[in-house]
Amino acid sequence: MAKRDYYEVLGLEKGASAEDVKKAYRKLAIQHHPDKNPGDHTAEEKFKEATEAYEILSDPEKRGRYDQFGFAGIDPQAGGGFGGAAARDFEDLFGNGAFGDIFGSFFGSGGRRADSTPRGSDLRYDLEVDFADSVYGSKVELSYTHSASCTVCDGSGAEAGSKKRVCPTCQGSGQVRRSSGFFSIAQTCPGCGGEGHIIDKPCRSCRGTGTERKSQKVKVTIPPGIENGKRIRLEGQGDAAPRGGIAGDLYVYIHVKEHDSFERNGNDLYCMVPISITQAALGAEINVSTLDAKTIRLKIPAGTQTGKLFRIKDAGVPVLQAPTRRGDLFIKVQIQVPTNLNGKAKDLLAQLAQIIGQDDSPRPVKLSNIE
C-alpha cells in the first residue's frame, strides 16, 4: 500500500508550524497508542504512521528535503524507528507523568534520559551558629572529608601511560538497544556500565575510580538574617565524580542556638525587661541593651501596666537578601513585685494602699491570655 502524505497523516497543511506538527502528533499518538488499544492492529499501524510522519516533519532538514522532493528526498530508513525527534521530544510532548514515562520507554529513553556525564554525590554539613551570628552574619571555616579527584591519575581512573578506549559493545554511546516487536528499548551498556569507554589498566592508587578520600577546609559566609533550618549551597564542594565527572555540592544546614534574652519571630526580635512598681506608676526612662550590645533609652509612661509592649523600629533582624531592611525590636515590660520588705517599706506601702484604694472585684479574662 502506498504511503500517505505526511501532512495528510497529521491532518496539517504544508505550511504548518513546528508547534502545530508537535500538537497534531501528540493528539494522534495518544489516540492510537498500543497501550490504549491492545490487540488493535489498525491503531498500531496508525501509531507507527503518525510517528514516522512526525520524525520527518519535526526535523527542519528532513522536512525541507521532503517538501522539495517528496519521499525520494529522504532516507527510506529515517522514519522506520522510534528514536530521533520522537524520542528527543517525548517529554515535552507528553510531560513527566505516568504516560510520558511509559511512552518514553518505548523510544529508549526510559521516561527520563540520564545525563551521560557522571556526577558526584551531594554532601550535608550541620552547622550550629550563635544567635547573634544568624542575625548579623559571619564567616565560618568548615572542615570535612569528601571524595576528591585522584592526584595520581588526575581523576581519569587510568594508570599512567594507559588510555581509555571506546567500549566495543555500545560504540561509546553507553547504551544498547533491545528490539521487541516494533518497539526499540535502550538499556545501560553492560560492558562499560553506561560510561561509553573502558579502562584497560586502572589506576592502582584509586583502583580506577578516579577519586580518593581527602580532608578539606572551606569558608562559608553566613548571610545576615538567616533562619534556623535554612541551608547554604556550596557548588562543587561535594564528592568528586568518578573519572572526571561533575563534582557534587555541599549543603550547609544552619542550626541557630537559643539566646538567653532574645527570641525571634520572622524579622522581629522580642525581649522582656523588668521594671519596678514605682517606675510603672510614676514613669521613668530606662536603659535597655540590644542584641548587638548597644544601649537605647526607653521611656516608660506613668501608669504603665505589666505586659506592655514597646516597639523600637528597625532594631530587629536584617531581611535575608535585603540586609538594608530590618525588622523591629519589641520590648515587653514586666512589673517586679518587691519581696523581703523591711518594716518601713511595708508601712509605706500600707499607707499607699489606703490612699489609692483597692478594687478586688472579678473581671472577665480570656483563657488564651493565661500563660
Coordinates of N, CA and C in Angstrom, one line a residue, residues 49-264:
E49 N 2.5 5.1 11.7 CA 2.4 6.0 10.6 C 2.6 7.5 11.1
A50 N 1.9 7.8 12.2 CA 2.0 9.2 12.7 C 3.4 9.5 13.3
T51 N 4.0 8.4 13.9 CA 5.4 8.6 14.4 C 6.4 8.8 13.3
E52 N 6.2 8.1 12.2 CA 7.1 8.3 11.0 C 6.9 9.7 10.4
A53 N 5.7 10.1 10.3 CA 5.4 11.5 9.8 C 6.1 12.5 10.7
Y54 N 5.9 12.4 12.0 CA 6.5 13.3 12.9 C 8.0 13.3 12.9
E55 N 8.6 12.1 12.7 CA 10.0 12.0 12.6 C 10.6 12.9 11.5
I56 N 9.9 12.9 10.4 CA 10.4 13.7 9.2 C 10.0 15.2 9.4
L57 N 8.8 15.5 9.7 CA 8.3 16.9 9.7 C 8.8 17.7 10.9
S58 N 9.3 17.0 11.9 CA 9.8 17.8 13.1 C 11.3 18.1 12.9
D59 N 11.9 17.5 11.9 CA 13.3 17.8 11.6 C 13.4 18.8 10.5
P60 N 13.9 20.0 10.7 CA 13.9 21.0 9.6 C 14.6 20.6 8.3
E61 N 15.7 19.8 8.5 CA 16.5 19.4 7.3 C 15.7 18.4 6.5
K62 N 15.2 17.4 7.2 CA 14.4 16.3 6.5 C 13.1 16.9 6.0
R63 N 12.5 17.8 6.7 CA 11.3 18.3 6.2 C 11.5 19.1 4.9
G64 N 12.6 19.9 4.9 CA 13.0 20.6 3.7 C 13.1 19.7 2.5
R65 N 13.9 18.6 2.6 CA 14.0 17.7 1.5 C 12.7 17.0 1.1
Y66 N 11.9 16.7 2.1 CA 10.6 16.1 1.8 C 9.7 17.1 1.1
D67 N 9.7 18.4 1.5 CA 8.9 19.4 0.8 C 9.3 19.6 -0.6
Q68 N 10.6 19.4 -0.9 CA 11.1 19.7 -2.2 C 11.0 18.5 -3.2
F69 N 11.4 17.3 -2.6 CA 11.5 16.1 -3.4 C 10.5 15.0 -3.1
G70 N 9.7 15.2 -2.0 CA 8.8 14.1 -1.6 C 9.5 13.0 -0.9
F71 N 9.0 11.8 -1.0 CA 9.6 10.6 -0.4 C 11.0 10.3 -0.9
A72 N 11.2 10.7 -2.2 CA 12.5 10.4 -2.8 C 13.6 11.3 -2.1
G73 N 13.3 12.4 -1.5 CA 14.3 13.2 -0.9 C 14.7 12.9 0.5
I74 N 14.1 11.8 1.1 CA 14.5 11.4 2.4 C 15.0 10.0 2.5
D75 N 15.8 9.7 3.5 CA 16.3 8.4 3.7 C 15.2 7.4 3.9
P76 N 15.1 6.3 3.3 CA 14.0 5.4 3.5 C 13.9 4.9 4.9
Q77 N 15.0 4.9 5.6 CA 15.1 4.4 7.0 C 14.8 5.5 8.0
A78 N 14.7 6.7 7.6 CA 14.6 7.8 8.6 C 13.4 7.7 9.5
G79 N 12.3 7.2 9.0 CA 11.1 7.1 9.8 C 10.8 5.8 10.3
G80 N 11.7 4.8 10.1 CA 11.3 3.4 10.5 C 11.4 3.1 11.9
G81 N 12.2 3.8 12.7 CA 12.4 3.5 14.1 C 11.6 4.4 15.0
F82 N 11.9 4.4 16.3 CA 11.2 5.2 17.2 C 12.2 6.0 18.0
G83 N 13.3 6.4 17.4 CA 14.3 7.3 18.1 C 14.1 8.7 17.6
G84 N 15.3 9.3 17.3 CA 15.3 10.7 16.7 C 14.4 11.6 17.4
A85 N 13.7 12.4 16.6 CA 12.9 13.5 17.1 C 11.8 13.1 18.1
A86 N 11.2 11.9 17.7 CA 10.1 11.4 18.6 C 10.6 11.1 20.0
A87 N 11.8 10.5 20.1 CA 12.4 10.2 21.4 C 12.9 11.4 22.1
R88 N 13.5 12.4 21.3 CA 14.0 13.6 22.0 C 12.9 14.4 22.6
D89 N 11.7 14.4 21.9 CA 10.7 15.4 22.3 C 9.6 14.8 23.1
F90 N 9.7 13.5 23.5 CA 8.6 12.8 24.1 C 8.2 13.5 25.4
E91 N 9.3 14.0 26.2 CA 9.0 14.6 27.5 C 8.2 15.9 27.3
D92 N 8.6 16.7 26.3 CA 8.0 17.9 26.0 C 6.5 17.6 25.5
L93 N 6.4 16.6 24.8 CA 5.0 16.2 24.2 C 4.1 15.7 25.3
F94 N 4.6 14.8 26.1 CA 3.7 14.0 27.0 C 4.0 14.3 28.5
G95 N 4.9 15.2 28.8 CA 5.1 15.6 30.2 C 5.9 14.5 31.0
N96 N 5.9 14.6 32.3 CA 6.6 13.7 33.2 C 5.7 12.8 33.9
G97 N 4.4 12.6 33.5 CA 3.5 11.8 34.1 C 3.7 10.3 33.8
A98 N 2.8 9.5 34.3 CA 3.0 8.0 34.0 C 3.0 7.7 32.6
F99 N 2.1 8.4 31.8 CA 2.0 8.1 30.4 C 3.3 8.5 29.7
G100 N 3.8 9.6 30.1 CA 5.1 10.1 29.5 C 6.2 9.1 29.8
D101 N 6.3 8.6 31.0 CA 7.3 7.6 31.3 C 7.2 6.4 30.4
I102 N 6.0 5.9 30.3 CA 5.8 4.6 29.6 C 6.1 4.9 28.1
F103 N 5.6 6.0 27.6 CA 5.8 6.3 26.2 C 7.2 6.5 25.9
G104 N 8.0 7.2 26.8 CA 9.4 7.4 26.6 C 10.2 6.1 26.6
S105 N 9.7 5.1 27.4 CA 10.5 3.9 27.4 C 10.5 3.2 26.1
F106 N 9.4 3.3 25.3 CA 9.3 2.7 24.0 C 10.3 3.3 23.0
F107 N 10.7 4.6 23.3 CA 11.6 5.3 22.5 C 13.1 5.0 23.0
G108 N 13.2 4.3 24.0 CA 14.5 4.0 24.5 C 15.1 5.0 25.5
S109 N 14.2 6.0 26.0 CA 14.7 7.0 26.9 C 14.4 6.7 28.3
G110 N 13.6 5.7 28.5 CA 13.2 5.3 29.9 C 12.4 6.3 30.6
G111 N 11.8 7.2 29.9 CA 11.0 8.2 30.5 C 11.7 9.5 30.9
R112 N 13.0 9.3 31.2 CA 13.9 10.5 31.6 C 15.3 10.1 31.2
R113 N 15.8 10.7 30.1 CA 17.1 10.4 29.6 C 18.2 10.9 30.6
A114 N 19.0 10.0 31.1 CA 20.0 10.5 32.1 C 21.2 11.2 31.4
D115 N 21.7 12.2 32.0 CA 22.9 12.8 31.6 C 24.1 11.8 31.5
S116 N 24.8 11.8 30.4 CA 25.9 10.8 30.3 C 27.1 11.2 31.1
T117 N 27.2 12.5 31.6 CA 28.3 12.9 32.4 C 28.0 12.5 33.8
P118 N 28.9 11.7 34.4 CA 28.7 11.3 35.8 C 28.8 12.5 36.8
R119 N 28.1 12.4 37.9 CA 28.1 13.5 38.9 C 28.3 12.9 40.2
G120 N 29.2 13.6 41.0 CA 29.5 13.2 42.4 C 28.3 13.4 43.3
S121 N 28.3 12.8 44.5 CA 27.3 12.9 45.4 C 27.3 14.3 46.1
D122 N 26.1 14.8 46.5 CA 26.0 16.0 47.3 C 26.2 15.6 48.8
L123 N 26.8 16.5 49.5 CA 27.1 16.2 50.9 C 26.3 17.2 51.8
R124 N 26.1 16.8 53.1 CA 25.4 17.6 54.1 C 26.3 17.9 55.2
Y125 N 26.3 19.2 55.7 CA 27.1 19.6 56.9 C 26.1 20.3 57.8
D126 N 26.0 19.9 59.0 CA 25.1 20.6 60.0 C 26.0 21.5 60.8
L127 N 25.6 22.8 60.8 CA 26.4 23.8 61.4 C 25.6 24.6 62.5
E128 N 26.1 24.6 63.7 CA 25.4 25.3 64.8 C 26.1 26.7 64.9
V129 N 25.2 27.7 64.8 CA 25.7 29.1 64.9 C 25.1 29.8 66.1
D130 N 25.8 30.8 66.6 CA 25.3 31.6 67.7 C 24.1 32.5 67.1
F131 N 23.2 32.8 68.1 CA 22.0 33.6 67.7 C 22.4 34.9 67.0
A132 N 23.4 35.6 67.6 CA 23.8 36.9 67.1 C 24.4 36.7 65.7
D133 N 25.1 35.6 65.4 CA 25.7 35.4 64.1 C 24.6 35.2 63.0
S134 N 23.5 34.6 63.4 CA 22.4 34.3 62.5 C 21.7 35.6 62.2
V135 N 21.8 36.6 63.1 CA 21.1 37.9 62.9 C 22.0 38.8 62.1
Y136 N 23.3 38.9 62.4 CA 24.2 39.9 61.8 C 25.1 39.3 60.8
G137 N 25.1 38.0 60.7 CA 26.0 37.3 59.7 C 27.4 37.1 60.2
S138 N 28.1 36.2 59.6 CA 29.5 35.9 60.0 C 30.2 35.0 58.9
K139 N 31.4 34.7 59.1 CA 32.2 33.8 58.2 C 32.7 32.7 59.1
V140 N 32.5 31.4 58.6 CA 32.9 30.2 59.3 C 33.8 29.3 58.4
E141 N 34.8 28.7 59.0 CA 35.6 27.8 58.2 C 35.1 26.4 58.6
L142 N 34.8 25.6 57.6 CA 34.3 24.2 57.8 C 35.5 23.2 57.5
S143 N 35.5 22.1 58.2 CA 36.5 21.1 57.9 C 35.7 19.8 57.8
Y144 N 35.8 19.1 56.7 CA 35.1 17.8 56.4 C 35.9 16.9 55.5
T145 N 35.4 15.7 55.3 CA 36.1 14.7 54.5 C 35.2 14.4 53.3
H146 N 35.8 14.4 52.1 CA 35.0 14.1 50.9 C 35.8 13.3 49.9
S147 N 35.2 12.9 48.8 CA 35.9 12.3 47.7 C 36.4 13.3 46.8
A148 N 37.7 13.3 46.6 CA 38.4 14.3 45.7 C 39.0 13.6 44.5
S149 N 39.3 14.4 43.5 CA 39.9 13.8 42.3 C 41.3 13.2 42.7
C150 N 41.5 12.0 42.2 CA 42.8 11.3 42.5 C 43.9 12.0 42.0
T151 N 44.9 12.3 42.8 CA 46.1 13.1 42.4 C 47.1 12.3 41.6
V152 N 47.0 10.9 41.6 CA 47.9 10.1 40.8 C 47.5 10.1 39.4
C153 N 46.2 9.8 39.1 CA 45.8 9.7 37.7 C 45.0 11.0 37.3
D154 N 45.0 12.0 38.1 CA 44.3 13.3 37.8 C 42.8 13.0 37.5
G155 N 42.2 12.0 38.2 CA 40.8 11.8 38.1 C 40.4 11.0 36.9
S156 N 41.3 10.5 36.1 CA 41.0 9.8 34.9 C 40.6 8.3 35.2
G157 N 41.2 7.8 36.3 CA 41.0 6.4 36.6 C 41.9 5.4 35.9
A158 N 42.8 6.0 35.0 CA 43.7 5.1 34.2 C 45.1 5.2 34.7
E159 N 45.8 4.1 34.7 CA 47.2 4.1 35.1 C 48.0 5.0 34.1
A160 N 49.1 5.6 34.6 CA 49.9 6.5 33.7 C 50.4 5.7 32.5
G161 N 50.2 6.4 31.3 CA 50.5 5.8 30.1 C 49.4 5.0 29.4
S162 N 48.4 4.7 30.2 CA 47.2 4.0 29.7 C 46.1 5.0 29.3
K163 N 45.4 4.6 28.4 CA 44.3 5.5 27.9 C 43.0 4.7 28.0
K164 N 41.9 5.5 27.9 CA 40.6 5.0 27.8 C 40.4 4.6 26.3
R165 N 39.6 3.6 26.1 CA 39.2 3.2 24.7 C 37.7 3.1 24.7
V166 N 37.2 3.3 23.5 CA 35.7 3.3 23.2 C 35.2 1.8 23.5
C167 N 34.1 1.8 24.2 CA 33.5 0.5 24.5 C 33.1 -0.2 23.2
P168 N 33.6 -1.4 23.0 CA 33.2 -2.1 21.7 C 31.7 -2.6 21.7
T169 N 31.1 -2.7 22.9 CA 29.8 -3.2 22.9 C 28.8 -2.1 22.5
C170 N 28.9 -0.9 23.0 CA 28.0 0.2 22.7 C 28.6 1.2 21.7
Q171 N 29.8 1.1 21.3 CA 30.5 2.0 20.5 C 30.5 3.5 21.0
G172 N 30.6 3.5 22.4 CA 30.8 4.8 23.0 C 29.5 5.5 23.4
S173 N 28.3 4.9 23.1 CA 27.0 5.6 23.4 C 26.6 5.4 24.8
G174 N 27.1 4.3 25.5 CA 26.7 4.0 26.8 C 25.4 3.2 26.9
Q175 N 24.8 3.0 25.8 CA 23.5 2.3 25.7 C 23.5 1.2 24.7
V176 N 22.8 0.2 24.9 CA 22.5 -0.9 23.9 C 21.0 -0.9 23.7
R177 N 20.6 -1.3 22.5 CA 19.1 -1.3 22.2 C 18.6 -2.8 22.1
R178 N 17.5 -3.0 22.6 CA 16.8 -4.3 22.5 C 15.5 -4.1 21.8
S179 N 15.3 -4.8 20.8 CA 14.0 -4.7 20.0 C 13.0 -5.7 20.5
S180 N 11.8 -5.2 20.6 CA 10.7 -6.1 21.0 C 9.5 -5.7 20.1
G181 N 9.2 -6.6 19.1 CA 8.2 -6.2 18.2 C 8.6 -5.0 17.4
F182 N 7.8 -4.0 17.3 CA 8.2 -2.7 16.6 C 8.7 -1.7 17.6
F183 N 8.9 -2.1 18.9 CA 9.5 -1.2 19.9 C 11.0 -1.4 20.0
S184 N 11.7 -0.3 20.2 CA 13.2 -0.4 20.4 C 13.5 0.2 21.8
I185 N 14.0 -0.5 22.7 CA 14.2 -0.1 24.1 C 15.7 0.0 24.4
A186 N 16.1 1.1 24.9 CA 17.5 1.4 25.2 C 17.8 0.9 26.7
Q187 N 18.9 0.3 26.9 CA 19.4 -0.1 28.2 C 20.8 0.3 28.4
T188 N 21.2 0.4 29.7 CA 22.6 0.7 30.0 C 23.5 -0.4 29.5
C189 N 24.6 0.0 28.9 CA 25.5 -1.0 28.3 C 26.1 -1.8 29.4
P190 N 26.1 -3.1 29.4 CA 26.7 -4.0 30.4 C 28.2 -4.0 30.3
G191 N 28.7 -3.6 29.2 CA 30.2 -3.7 29.0 C 30.9 -2.6 29.7
C192 N 30.3 -1.4 29.7 CA 31.0 -0.2 30.3 C 30.2 0.5 31.4
G193 N 29.1 -0.1 31.8 CA 28.3 0.5 32.8 C 27.6 1.8 32.4
G194 N 27.5 2.1 31.1 CA 26.9 3.3 30.7 C 27.9 4.5 30.4
E195 N 29.2 4.2 30.6 CA 30.2 5.3 30.5 C 30.7 5.5 29.1
G196 N 30.5 4.5 28.3 CA 30.9 4.7 26.9 C 32.4 4.3 26.6
H197 N 33.1 4.1 27.6 CA 34.6 3.8 27.4 C 35.0 2.7 28.5
I198 N 36.1 2.1 28.2 CA 36.7 1.1 29.0 C 38.1 1.4 29.4
I199 N 38.5 1.2 30.6 CA 39.9 1.4 31.0 C 40.6 0.1 31.2
D200 N 41.6 -0.1 30.3 CA 42.3 -1.4 30.4 C 43.2 -1.6 31.6
K201 N 43.9 -0.5 32.0 CA 44.8 -0.5 33.1 C 44.4 0.5 34.2
P202 N 43.5 0.1 35.1 CA 43.0 1.1 36.1 C 44.2 1.6 37.0
C203 N 44.0 2.8 37.5 CA 45.0 3.4 38.4 C 45.1 2.6 39.7
R204 N 46.3 2.2 40.0 CA 46.5 1.4 41.2 C 46.2 2.2 42.5
S205 N 46.3 3.5 42.5 CA 46.0 4.3 43.7 C 44.6 4.4 44.0
C206 N 43.7 4.6 43.0 CA 42.3 4.8 43.2 C 41.5 3.6 42.7
R207 N 42.2 2.6 42.2 CA 41.5 1.4 41.7 C 40.5 1.7 40.5
G208 N 40.9 2.7 39.8 CA 40.1 3.0 38.6 C 38.9 3.9 38.9
T209 N 38.7 4.3 40.1 CA 37.5 5.2 40.4 C 37.8 6.6 40.0
G210 N 39.0 7.0 40.0 CA 39.3 8.4 39.7 C 39.2 9.3 40.9
T211 N 38.9 8.7 42.1 CA 38.7 9.6 43.3 C 39.4 9.0 44.5
E212 N 39.7 9.8 45.5 CA 40.3 9.4 46.8 C 39.7 10.3 47.9
R213 N 39.7 9.7 49.1 CA 39.2 10.4 50.3 C 40.2 11.4 50.8
K214 N 39.7 12.7 51.0 CA 40.6 13.7 51.5 C 39.9 14.6 52.4
S215 N 40.6 15.3 53.3 CA 40.1 16.3 54.2 C 40.1 17.6 53.5
Q216 N 39.1 18.4 53.7 CA 39.1 19.7 53.1 C 38.5 20.8 54.0
K217 N 39.0 22.0 53.8 CA 38.5 23.2 54.6 C 38.0 24.2 53.6
V218 N 36.8 24.7 53.9 CA 36.2 25.7 53.1 C 35.6 26.8 54.0
K219 N 35.5 28.0 53.5 CA 34.9 29.1 54.2 C 33.5 29.3 53.7
V220 N 32.6 29.5 54.6 CA 31.2 29.7 54.3 C 30.8 31.0 54.9
T221 N 30.1 31.8 54.1 CA 29.5 33.1 54.6 C 28.1 32.9 55.1
I222 N 27.9 33.2 56.4 CA 26.5 33.1 57.0 C 25.9 34.5 56.7
P223 N 24.9 34.5 55.8 CA 24.3 35.8 55.5 C 23.4 36.4 56.6
P224 N 23.4 37.7 56.8 CA 22.6 38.3 57.9 C 21.1 38.0 57.7
G225 N 20.5 37.6 58.8 CA 19.1 37.3 58.8 C 18.7 35.9 58.5
I226 N 19.7 35.0 58.3 CA 19.4 33.6 58.0 C 18.6 32.9 59.2
E227 N 17.6 32.1 58.9 CA 16.8 31.5 59.9 C 17.2 30.1 60.2
N228 N 16.8 29.6 61.4 CA 17.1 28.2 61.8 C 16.5 27.2 60.7
G229 N 17.3 26.2 60.3 CA 16.8 25.2 59.4 C 17.1 25.6 57.9
K230 N 17.5 26.8 57.6 CA 17.9 27.1 56.2 C 19.2 26.4 55.9
R231 N 19.4 26.3 54.6 CA 20.7 25.7 54.1 C 21.4 26.6 53.1
I232 N 22.7 26.4 53.1 CA 23.5 27.2 52.2 C 24.2 26.2 51.2
R233 N 24.1 26.5 49.9 CA 24.7 25.6 48.9 C 26.1 26.1 48.5
L234 N 27.1 25.2 48.6 CA 28.4 25.5 48.1 C 28.6 24.6 46.9
E235 N 28.5 25.2 45.7 CA 28.6 24.5 44.5 C 30.0 23.8 44.3
G236 N 30.0 22.5 43.9 CA 31.2 21.8 43.5 C 32.0 21.4 44.7
Q237 N 31.5 21.6 45.9 CA 32.3 21.2 47.1 C 31.9 19.9 47.7
G238 N 31.1 19.1 47.0 CA 30.7 17.8 47.5 C 31.7 16.8 47.0
D239 N 31.2 15.5 46.8 CA 32.1 14.5 46.3 C 32.5 14.7 44.9
A240 N 33.7 14.3 44.5 CA 34.1 14.3 43.1 C 33.4 13.2 42.4
A241 N 33.2 13.3 41.1 CA 32.5 12.3 40.4 C 33.6 11.3 39.9
P242 N 33.2 10.0 39.7 CA 34.2 9.1 39.1 C 34.7 9.5 37.8
R243 N 36.0 9.3 37.6 CA 36.6 9.5 36.3 C 36.3 10.8 35.6
G244 N 36.5 11.9 36.4 CA 36.5 13.3 35.8 C 35.1 13.8 35.5
G245 N 34.1 13.4 36.2 CA 32.7 14.0 36.0 C 32.6 15.3 36.8
I246 N 31.3 15.6 37.0 CA 31.0 16.9 37.7 C 30.9 16.6 39.2
A247 N 31.6 17.5 40.0 CA 31.5 17.3 41.4 C 30.2 17.7 42.0
G248 N 29.8 17.0 43.1 CA 28.5 17.3 43.7 C 28.6 18.6 44.5
D249 N 27.6 19.0 45.2 CA 27.6 20.2 46.0 C 27.6 19.9 47.5
L250 N 28.0 20.9 48.3 CA 27.9 20.7 49.8 C 26.8 21.6 50.3
Y251 N 25.9 21.0 51.0 CA 24.8 21.8 51.6 C 25.0 21.9 53.1
V252 N 25.1 23.2 53.5 CA 25.3 23.5 54.9 C 24.0 23.9 55.6
Y253 N 23.5 23.0 56.5 CA 22.3 23.3 57.2 C 22.5 24.1 58.5
I254 N 21.8 25.1 58.7 CA 22.0 26.1 59.8 C 21.1 25.7 61.0
H255 N 21.8 25.6 62.1 CA 21.0 25.3 63.4 C 21.4 26.5 64.4
V256 N 20.4 27.3 64.7 CA 20.7 28.5 65.5 C 20.5 28.2 67.0
K257 N 21.5 28.6 67.8 CA 21.4 28.4 69.2 C 20.4 29.4 69.8
E258 N 19.7 29.0 70.9 CA 18.8 29.9 71.5 C 19.6 31.0 72.3
H259 N 19.0 32.1 72.4 CA 19.6 33.2 73.2 C 19.0 33.3 74.6
D260 N 19.8 33.8 75.5 CA 19.3 33.9 76.9 C 18.2 35.0 77.0
S261 N 18.3 36.0 76.2 CA 17.4 37.2 76.4 C 16.5 37.5 75.3
F262 N 16.8 37.1 74.1 CA 16.1 37.5 72.9 C 15.5 36.3 72.2
E263 N 14.3 36.5 71.6 CA 13.6 35.5 70.8 C 13.3 36.2 69.4
R264 N 13.2 35.3 68.4 CA 13.0 35.8 67.1 C 11.6 35.4 66.5

